[in-house]
mmCIF file of N, CA and C in Angstrom:
data_model
loop_
_atom_site.group_PDB
_atom_site.id
_atom_site.type_symbol
_atom_site.label_atom_id
_atom_site.label_comp_id
_atom_site.label_asym_id
_atom_site.label_seq_id
_atom_site.Cartn_x
_atom_site.Cartn_y
_atom_site.Cartn_z
ATOM 1 N N MET A 205 -18.561 240.910 259.822
ATOM 2 C CA MET A 205 -17.458 240.686 258.915
ATOM 3 C C MET A 205 -17.063 242.027 258.291
ATOM 4 N N HIS A 206 -15.757 242.298 258.244
ATOM 5 C CA HIS A 206 -15.217 243.533 257.675
ATOM 6 C C HIS A 206 -15.129 243.418 256.162
ATOM 7 N N GLN A 207 -15.639 244.422 255.492
ATOM 8 C CA GLN A 207 -15.559 244.434 254.036
ATOM 9 C C GLN A 207 -14.566 245.496 253.601
ATOM 10 N N ALA A 208 -13.599 245.115 252.799
ATOM 11 C CA ALA A 208 -12.566 246.044 252.337
ATOM 12 C C ALA A 208 -13.163 247.086 251.401
ATOM 13 N N ARG A 209 -12.729 248.335 251.591
ATOM 14 C CA ARG A 209 -13.130 249.422 250.681
ATOM 15 C C ARG A 209 -12.235 249.411 249.462
ATOM 16 N N PRO A 210 -12.774 249.697 248.299
ATOM 17 C CA PRO A 210 -11.888 249.800 247.127
ATOM 18 C C PRO A 210 -10.943 250.977 247.296
ATOM 19 N N LEU A 211 -9.751 250.828 246.758
ATOM 20 C CA LEU A 211 -8.774 251.907 246.836
ATOM 21 C C LEU A 211 -9.235 253.083 245.989
ATOM 22 N N GLU A 212 -8.916 254.279 246.475
ATOM 23 C CA GLU A 212 -9.193 255.481 245.698
ATOM 24 C C GLU A 212 -8.249 255.497 244.493
ATOM 25 N N PRO A 213 -8.724 255.903 243.333
ATOM 26 C CA PRO A 213 -7.820 255.968 242.185
ATOM 27 C C PRO A 213 -6.758 257.045 242.401
ATOM 28 N N ILE A 214 -5.557 256.751 241.952
ATOM 29 C CA ILE A 214 -4.495 257.755 242.004
ATOM 30 C C ILE A 214 -4.653 258.630 240.779
ATOM 31 N N LEU A 215 -4.833 259.912 241.009
ATOM 32 C CA LEU A 215 -5.096 260.826 239.909
ATOM 33 C C LEU A 215 -3.785 261.364 239.361
ATOM 34 N N ASP A 216 -3.681 261.366 238.067
ATOM 35 C CA ASP A 216 -2.511 261.893 237.371
ATOM 36 C C ASP A 216 -2.808 263.344 237.008
ATOM 37 N N PRO A 217 -2.063 264.305 237.556
ATOM 38 C CA PRO A 217 -2.353 265.711 237.261
ATOM 39 C C PRO A 217 -2.315 266.033 235.777
ATOM 40 N N LEU A 218 -1.428 265.389 235.020
ATOM 41 C CA LEU A 218 -1.363 265.684 233.588
ATOM 42 C C LEU A 218 -2.592 265.146 232.858
ATOM 43 N N ALA A 219 -3.110 264.011 233.285
ATOM 44 C CA ALA A 219 -4.364 263.502 232.714
ATOM 45 C C ALA A 219 -5.511 264.443 233.072
ATOM 46 N N THR A 220 -5.477 264.971 234.285
ATOM 47 C CA THR A 220 -6.485 265.948 234.694
ATOM 48 C C THR A 220 -6.381 267.206 233.841
ATOM 49 N N ALA A 221 -5.157 267.666 233.580
ATOM 50 C CA ALA A 221 -4.962 268.855 232.735
ATOM 51 C C ALA A 221 -5.554 268.633 231.356
ATOM 52 N N GLN A 222 -5.325 267.465 230.800
ATOM 53 C CA GLN A 222 -5.880 267.154 229.475
ATOM 54 C C GLN A 222 -7.404 267.135 229.529
ATOM 55 N N ARG A 223 -7.953 266.483 230.555
ATOM 56 C CA ARG A 223 -9.417 266.392 230.668
ATOM 57 C C ARG A 223 -10.026 267.779 230.843
ATOM 58 N N TRP A 224 -9.461 268.588 231.734
ATOM 59 C CA TRP A 224 -9.985 269.937 231.962
ATOM 60 C C TRP A 224 -9.880 270.779 230.691
ATOM 61 N N SER A 225 -8.771 270.649 229.959
ATOM 62 C CA SER A 225 -8.597 271.399 228.722
ATOM 63 C C SER A 225 -9.646 270.983 227.691
ATOM 64 N N GLU A 226 -9.894 269.681 227.592
ATOM 65 C CA GLU A 226 -10.904 269.179 226.654
ATOM 66 C C GLU A 226 -12.312 269.640 227.045
ATOM 67 N N GLU A 227 -12.514 269.919 228.333
ATOM 68 C CA GLU A 227 -13.804 270.437 228.805
ATOM 69 C C GLU A 227 -13.943 271.936 228.551
ATOM 70 N N GLY A 228 -12.882 272.557 227.995
ATOM 71 C CA GLY A 228 -12.928 273.975 227.693
ATOM 72 C C GLY A 228 -12.446 274.881 228.814
ATOM 73 N N ARG A 229 -11.882 274.292 229.852
ATOM 74 C CA ARG A 229 -11.360 275.097 230.962
ATOM 75 C C ARG A 229 -9.966 275.598 230.606
ATOM 76 N N GLU A 230 -9.655 276.823 231.027
ATOM 77 C CA GLU A 230 -8.310 277.356 230.852
ATOM 78 C C GLU A 230 -7.437 276.757 231.947
ATOM 79 N N VAL A 231 -6.274 276.219 231.539
ATOM 80 C CA VAL A 231 -5.471 275.397 232.438
ATOM 81 C C VAL A 231 -4.005 275.801 232.379
ATOM 82 N N ALA A 232 -3.361 275.753 233.535
ATOM 83 C CA ALA A 232 -1.905 275.893 233.613
ATOM 84 C C ALA A 232 -1.351 274.670 234.333
ATOM 85 N N VAL A 233 -0.117 274.330 233.966
ATOM 86 C CA VAL A 233 0.572 273.227 234.626
ATOM 87 C C VAL A 233 1.836 273.784 235.268
ATOM 88 N N ALA A 234 2.026 273.474 236.537
ATOM 89 C CA ALA A 234 3.243 273.833 237.261
ATOM 90 C C ALA A 234 4.055 272.555 237.459
ATOM 91 N N THR A 235 5.355 272.637 237.154
ATOM 92 C CA THR A 235 6.233 271.467 237.248
ATOM 93 C C THR A 235 7.465 271.817 238.067
ATOM 94 N N VAL A 236 7.768 270.994 239.060
ATOM 95 C CA VAL A 236 9.018 271.151 239.802
ATOM 96 C C VAL A 236 10.139 270.734 238.861
ATOM 97 N N ILE A 237 11.043 271.674 238.558
ATOM 98 C CA ILE A 237 12.122 271.327 237.621
ATOM 99 C C ILE A 237 13.457 271.145 238.324
ATOM 100 N N ASP A 238 13.560 271.611 239.582
ATOM 101 C CA ASP A 238 14.832 271.492 240.272
ATOM 102 C C ASP A 238 14.589 271.597 241.776
ATOM 103 N N THR A 239 15.323 270.811 242.531
ATOM 104 C CA THR A 239 15.240 270.913 243.999
ATOM 105 C C THR A 239 16.650 270.934 244.562
ATOM 106 N N TRP A 240 16.763 271.473 245.733
ATOM 107 C CA TRP A 240 18.037 271.448 246.457
ATOM 108 C C TRP A 240 17.707 271.319 247.938
ATOM 109 N N GLY A 241 18.428 270.462 248.625
ATOM 110 C CA GLY A 241 18.188 270.291 250.059
ATOM 111 C C GLY A 241 16.852 269.615 250.319
ATOM 112 N N SER A 242 16.253 269.980 251.417
ATOM 113 C CA SER A 242 14.981 269.392 251.806
ATOM 114 C C SER A 242 13.846 270.010 251.001
ATOM 115 N N ALA A 243 13.197 269.202 250.190
ATOM 116 C CA ALA A 243 12.084 269.676 249.367
ATOM 117 C C ALA A 243 10.951 268.669 249.485
ATOM 118 N N PRO A 244 9.741 269.138 249.638
ATOM 119 C CA PRO A 244 8.625 268.217 249.853
ATOM 120 C C PRO A 244 8.236 267.383 248.647
ATOM 121 N N ARG A 245 8.525 267.833 247.437
ATOM 122 C CA ARG A 245 8.165 267.085 246.231
ATOM 123 C C ARG A 245 9.375 267.029 245.306
ATOM 124 N N PRO A 246 9.559 265.924 244.588
ATOM 125 C CA PRO A 246 10.735 265.776 243.719
ATOM 126 C C PRO A 246 10.577 266.514 242.391
ATOM 127 N N ALA A 247 11.692 266.675 241.689
ATOM 128 C CA ALA A 247 11.638 267.210 240.326
ATOM 129 C C ALA A 247 10.703 266.331 239.499
ATOM 130 N N GLY A 248 9.893 266.976 238.680
ATOM 131 C CA GLY A 248 8.922 266.260 237.854
ATOM 132 C C GLY A 248 7.525 266.245 238.443
ATOM 133 N N ALA A 249 7.384 266.634 239.714
ATOM 134 C CA ALA A 249 6.046 266.679 240.313
ATOM 135 C C ALA A 249 5.230 267.784 239.644
ATOM 136 N N ASN A 250 3.941 267.541 239.487
ATOM 137 C CA ASN A 250 3.059 268.484 238.779
ATOM 138 C C ASN A 250 1.877 268.922 239.629
ATOM 139 N N LEU A 251 1.451 270.137 239.331
ATOM 140 C CA LEU A 251 0.224 270.697 239.879
ATOM 141 C C LEU A 251 -0.519 271.306 238.698
ATOM 142 N N VAL A 252 -1.779 270.940 238.530
ATOM 143 C CA VAL A 252 -2.584 271.525 237.459
ATOM 144 C C VAL A 252 -3.582 272.481 238.104
ATOM 145 N N ILE A 253 -3.758 273.640 237.467
ATOM 146 C CA ILE A 253 -4.606 274.705 238.012
ATOM 147 C C ILE A 253 -5.510 275.207 236.899
ATOM 148 N N ASP A 254 -6.781 275.486 237.226
ATOM 149 C CA ASP A 254 -7.633 276.129 236.221
ATOM 150 C C ASP A 254 -7.839 277.599 236.592
ATOM 151 N N ALA A 255 -8.490 278.343 235.712
ATOM 152 C CA ALA A 255 -8.638 279.788 235.890
ATOM 153 C C ALA A 255 -9.453 280.150 237.120
ATOM 154 N N ALA A 256 -10.268 279.210 237.600
ATOM 155 C CA ALA A 256 -11.074 279.468 238.796
ATOM 156 C C ALA A 256 -10.322 279.143 240.083
ATOM 157 N N GLY A 257 -9.080 278.640 239.948
ATOM 158 C CA GLY A 257 -8.289 278.313 241.126
ATOM 159 C C GLY A 257 -8.437 276.881 241.598
ATOM 160 N N ASN A 258 -9.184 276.067 240.852
ATOM 161 C CA ASN A 258 -9.252 274.641 241.200
ATOM 162 C C ASN A 258 -7.895 274.026 240.880
ATOM 163 N N PHE A 259 -7.476 273.064 241.655
ATOM 164 C CA PHE A 259 -6.176 272.461 241.408
ATOM 165 C C PHE A 259 -6.177 270.989 241.779
ATOM 166 N N GLU A 260 -5.175 270.299 241.205
ATOM 167 C CA GLU A 260 -4.989 268.889 241.510
ATOM 168 C C GLU A 260 -3.508 268.578 241.356
ATOM 169 N N GLY A 261 -2.980 267.749 242.227
ATOM 170 C CA GLY A 261 -1.572 267.414 242.226
ATOM 171 C C GLY A 261 -0.862 268.208 243.307
ATOM 172 N N SER A 262 0.471 268.235 243.236
ATOM 173 C CA SER A 262 1.225 268.954 244.255
ATOM 174 C C SER A 262 2.639 269.249 243.765
ATOM 175 N N VAL A 263 3.123 270.448 244.047
ATOM 176 C CA VAL A 263 4.520 270.785 243.785
ATOM 177 C C VAL A 263 5.263 271.107 245.072
ATOM 178 N N SER A 264 4.548 271.214 246.156
ATOM 179 C CA SER A 264 5.169 271.519 247.440
ATOM 180 C C SER A 264 4.120 271.275 248.507
ATOM 181 N N GLY A 265 3.849 272.257 249.258
ATOM 182 C CA GLY A 265 2.820 272.151 250.273
ATOM 183 C C GLY A 265 2.515 273.524 250.811
ATOM 184 N N GLY A 266 1.493 273.614 251.582
ATOM 185 C CA GLY A 266 1.142 274.825 252.310
ATOM 186 C C GLY A 266 1.151 276.089 251.485
ATOM 187 N N CYS A 267 1.829 277.082 252.016
ATOM 188 C CA CYS A 267 1.810 278.420 251.418
ATOM 189 C C CYS A 267 2.532 278.480 250.076
ATOM 190 N N VAL A 268 3.565 277.636 249.887
ATOM 191 C CA VAL A 268 4.248 277.623 248.587
ATOM 192 C C VAL A 268 3.243 277.261 247.497
ATOM 193 N N GLU A 269 2.459 276.244 247.761
ATOM 194 C CA GLU A 269 1.491 275.826 246.770
ATOM 195 C C GLU A 269 0.462 276.930 246.503
ATOM 196 N N GLY A 270 0.058 277.620 247.545
ATOM 197 C CA GLY A 270 -0.867 278.737 247.373
ATOM 198 C C GLY A 270 -0.275 279.819 246.479
ATOM 199 N N ALA A 271 1.021 280.099 246.661
ATOM 200 C CA ALA A 271 1.687 281.106 245.828
ATOM 201 C C ALA A 271 1.771 280.632 244.377
ATOM 202 N N VAL A 272 2.043 279.345 244.177
ATOM 203 C CA VAL A 272 2.123 278.795 242.812
ATOM 204 C C VAL A 272 0.750 278.887 242.139
ATOM 205 N N ILE A 273 -0.293 278.593 242.866
ATOM 206 C CA ILE A 273 -1.650 278.675 242.306
ATOM 207 C C ILE A 273 -1.956 280.111 241.875
ATOM 208 N N ALA A 274 -1.623 281.085 242.722
ATOM 209 C CA ALA A 274 -1.870 282.495 242.384
ATOM 210 C C ALA A 274 -1.089 282.896 241.134
ATOM 211 N N GLU A 275 0.184 282.460 241.046
ATOM 212 C CA GLU A 275 0.991 282.773 239.857
ATOM 213 C C GLU A 275 0.420 282.078 238.618
ATOM 214 N N ALA A 276 -0.057 280.856 238.789
ATOM 215 C CA ALA A 276 -0.614 280.101 237.654
ATOM 216 C C ALA A 276 -1.845 280.801 237.089
ATOM 217 N N ILE A 277 -2.652 281.362 237.945
ATOM 218 C CA ILE A 277 -3.841 282.083 237.463
ATOM 219 C C ILE A 277 -3.395 283.296 236.632
ATOM 220 N N GLU A 278 -2.309 283.958 237.046
ATOM 221 C CA GLU A 278 -1.769 285.065 236.244
ATOM 222 C C GLU A 278 -1.233 284.557 234.903
ATOM 223 N N VAL A 279 -0.566 283.405 234.933
ATOM 224 C CA VAL A 279 -0.044 282.818 233.689
ATOM 225 C C VAL A 279 -1.184 282.468 232.736
ATOM 226 N N ILE A 280 -2.272 281.945 233.266
ATOM 227 C CA ILE A 280 -3.430 281.636 232.419
ATOM 228 C C ILE A 280 -3.924 282.923 231.750
ATOM 229 N N GLY A 281 -3.978 284.010 232.506
ATOM 230 C CA GLY A 281 -4.472 285.280 231.974
ATOM 231 C C GLY A 281 -3.549 285.907 230.946
ATOM 232 N N SER A 282 -2.230 285.842 231.197
ATOM 233 C CA SER A 282 -1.273 286.511 230.306
ATOM 234 C C SER A 282 -0.767 285.622 229.180
ATOM 235 N N GLY A 283 -0.734 284.328 229.423
ATOM 236 C CA GLY A 283 -0.155 283.407 228.454
ATOM 237 C C GLY A 283 1.355 283.312 228.534
ATOM 238 N N GLU A 284 1.955 284.118 229.397
ATOM 239 C CA GLU A 284 3.416 284.132 229.540
ATOM 240 C C GLU A 284 3.838 283.159 230.634
ATOM 241 N N PRO A 285 4.685 282.170 230.292
ATOM 242 C CA PRO A 285 5.147 281.234 231.321
ATOM 243 C C PRO A 285 6.029 281.939 232.356
ATOM 244 N N LYS A 286 6.142 281.342 233.524
ATOM 245 C CA LYS A 286 6.956 281.919 234.597
ATOM 246 C C LYS A 286 7.812 280.842 235.240
ATOM 247 N N MET A 287 9.000 281.256 235.651
ATOM 248 C CA MET A 287 9.864 280.417 236.461
ATOM 249 C C MET A 287 9.799 280.967 237.887
ATOM 250 N N LEU A 288 9.423 280.143 238.811
ATOM 251 C CA LEU A 288 9.304 280.546 240.212
ATOM 252 C C LEU A 288 10.383 279.844 241.022
ATOM 253 N N GLU A 289 10.909 280.531 242.010
ATOM 254 C CA GLU A 289 11.909 279.909 242.873
ATOM 255 C C GLU A 289 11.580 280.234 244.311
ATOM 256 N N PHE A 290 11.601 279.224 245.130
ATOM 257 C CA PHE A 290 11.359 279.377 246.557
ATOM 258 C C PHE A 290 12.532 278.729 247.279
ATOM 259 N N GLY A 291 13.135 279.482 248.184
ATOM 260 C CA GLY A 291 14.267 278.932 248.912
ATOM 261 C C GLY A 291 14.494 279.649 250.213
ATOM 262 N N VAL A 292 15.320 279.052 251.037
ATOM 263 C CA VAL A 292 15.536 279.588 252.367
ATOM 264 C C VAL A 292 16.248 280.936 252.331
ATOM 265 N N ALA A 293 17.042 281.200 251.283
ATOM 266 C CA ALA A 293 17.767 282.460 251.210
ATOM 267 C C ALA A 293 16.896 283.599 250.699
ATOM 268 N N ASP A 294 15.719 283.274 250.256
ATOM 269 C CA ASP A 294 14.805 284.253 249.692
ATOM 270 C C ASP A 294 13.780 284.653 250.765
ATOM 271 N N GLU A 295 13.609 285.951 250.963
ATOM 272 C CA GLU A 295 12.650 286.393 251.982
ATOM 273 C C GLU A 295 11.262 285.833 251.750
ATOM 274 N N THR A 296 10.901 285.657 250.473
ATOM 275 C CA THR A 296 9.572 285.118 250.208
ATOM 276 C C THR A 296 9.462 283.676 250.686
ATOM 277 N N ALA A 297 10.602 282.970 250.759
ATOM 278 C CA ALA A 297 10.545 281.585 251.241
ATOM 279 C C ALA A 297 9.969 281.550 252.651
ATOM 280 N N TRP A 298 10.389 282.475 253.483
ATOM 281 C CA TRP A 298 9.861 282.506 254.850
ATOM 282 C C TRP A 298 8.389 282.888 254.836
ATOM 283 N N GLN A 299 8.045 283.784 253.921
ATOM 284 C CA GLN A 299 6.646 284.207 253.848
ATOM 285 C C GLN A 299 5.760 283.069 253.359
ATOM 286 N N VAL A 300 6.304 282.224 252.467
ATOM 287 C CA VAL A 300 5.485 281.158 251.909
ATOM 288 C C VAL A 300 5.830 279.791 252.460
ATOM 289 N N GLY A 301 6.713 279.700 253.447
ATOM 290 C CA GLY A 301 6.830 278.473 254.197
ATOM 291 C C GLY A 301 7.828 277.426 253.781
ATOM 292 N N LEU A 302 8.929 277.779 253.125
ATOM 293 C CA LEU A 302 9.966 276.802 252.858
ATOM 294 C C LEU A 302 11.109 276.979 253.844
ATOM 295 N N SER A 303 10.777 277.092 255.084
ATOM 296 C CA SER A 303 11.789 277.323 256.108
ATOM 297 C C SER A 303 12.527 276.042 256.471
ATOM 298 N N CYS A 304 12.224 274.919 255.812
ATOM 299 C CA CYS A 304 12.883 273.640 256.088
ATOM 300 C C CYS A 304 14.300 273.603 255.538
ATOM 301 N N GLY A 305 14.700 274.584 254.773
ATOM 302 C CA GLY A 305 16.064 274.631 254.281
ATOM 303 C C GLY A 305 16.213 274.238 252.838
ATOM 304 N N GLY A 306 15.153 273.896 252.187
ATOM 305 C CA GLY A 306 15.232 273.480 250.795
ATOM 306 C C GLY A 306 15.041 274.626 249.837
ATOM 307 N N ARG A 307 15.196 274.295 248.582
ATOM 308 C CA ARG A 307 14.953 275.259 247.512
ATOM 309 C C ARG A 307 14.309 274.493 246.359
ATOM 310 N N ILE A 308 13.311 275.104 245.760
ATOM 311 C CA ILE A 308 12.687 274.481 244.596
ATOM 312 C C ILE A 308 12.510 275.524 243.506
ATOM 313 N N ARG A 309 12.578 275.064 242.274
ATOM 314 C CA ARG A 309 12.234 275.897 241.123
ATOM 315 C C ARG A 309 11.055 275.238 240.440
ATOM 316 N N VAL A 310 10.073 276.063 240.106
ATOM 317 C CA VAL A 310 8.821 275.575 239.522
ATOM 318 C C VAL A 310 8.550 276.357 238.249
ATOM 319 N N TYR A 311 8.345 275.623 237.151
ATOM 320 C CA TYR A 311 8.007 276.245 235.872
ATOM 321 C C TYR A 311 6.496 276.161 235.693
ATOM 322 N N VAL A 312 5.887 277.298 235.387
ATOM 323 C CA VAL A 312 4.430 277.359 235.230
ATOM 324 C C VAL A 312 4.121 277.788 233.802
ATOM 325 N N GLU A 313 3.306 276.994 233.109
ATOM 326 C CA GLU A 313 2.952 277.300 231.719
ATOM 327 C C GLU A 313 1.468 277.044 231.490
ATOM 328 N N ARG A 314 0.905 277.862 230.606
ATOM 329 C CA ARG A 314 -0.498 277.679 230.214
ATOM 330 C C ARG A 314 -0.584 276.634 229.116
ATOM 331 N N LEU A 315 -1.596 275.821 229.168
ATOM 332 C CA LEU A 315 -1.842 274.862 228.092
ATOM 333 C C LEU A 315 -2.712 275.515 227.040
ATOM 334 N N GLY A 316 -2.446 275.150 225.811
ATOM 335 C CA GLY A 316 -3.284 275.625 224.722
ATOM 336 C C GLY A 316 -2.959 276.994 224.225
#
């Protein structure tokens, strides 16, 4: 007889950010604030990152997300928020993998 597995809980990146912050971890939150064309995640999607590079959630995929994580670690260190933009017209878009034709803007801020 087949026994059903319980569903994995859906994790809320903002709840994770709060929990990590309460644990004393330095945390940044990246939020998709604008999209144009083909974009893997909608406006409002979040990615939470700690100073060690641990992350949860998603603002894009692949190399774009890697670039956002690297920028978030800098934001944690400096305390200065950043607006990031990835798009097909930008050379970095090809380097970080948004060759699908979309454009996204991501706001990254440190918590606390």
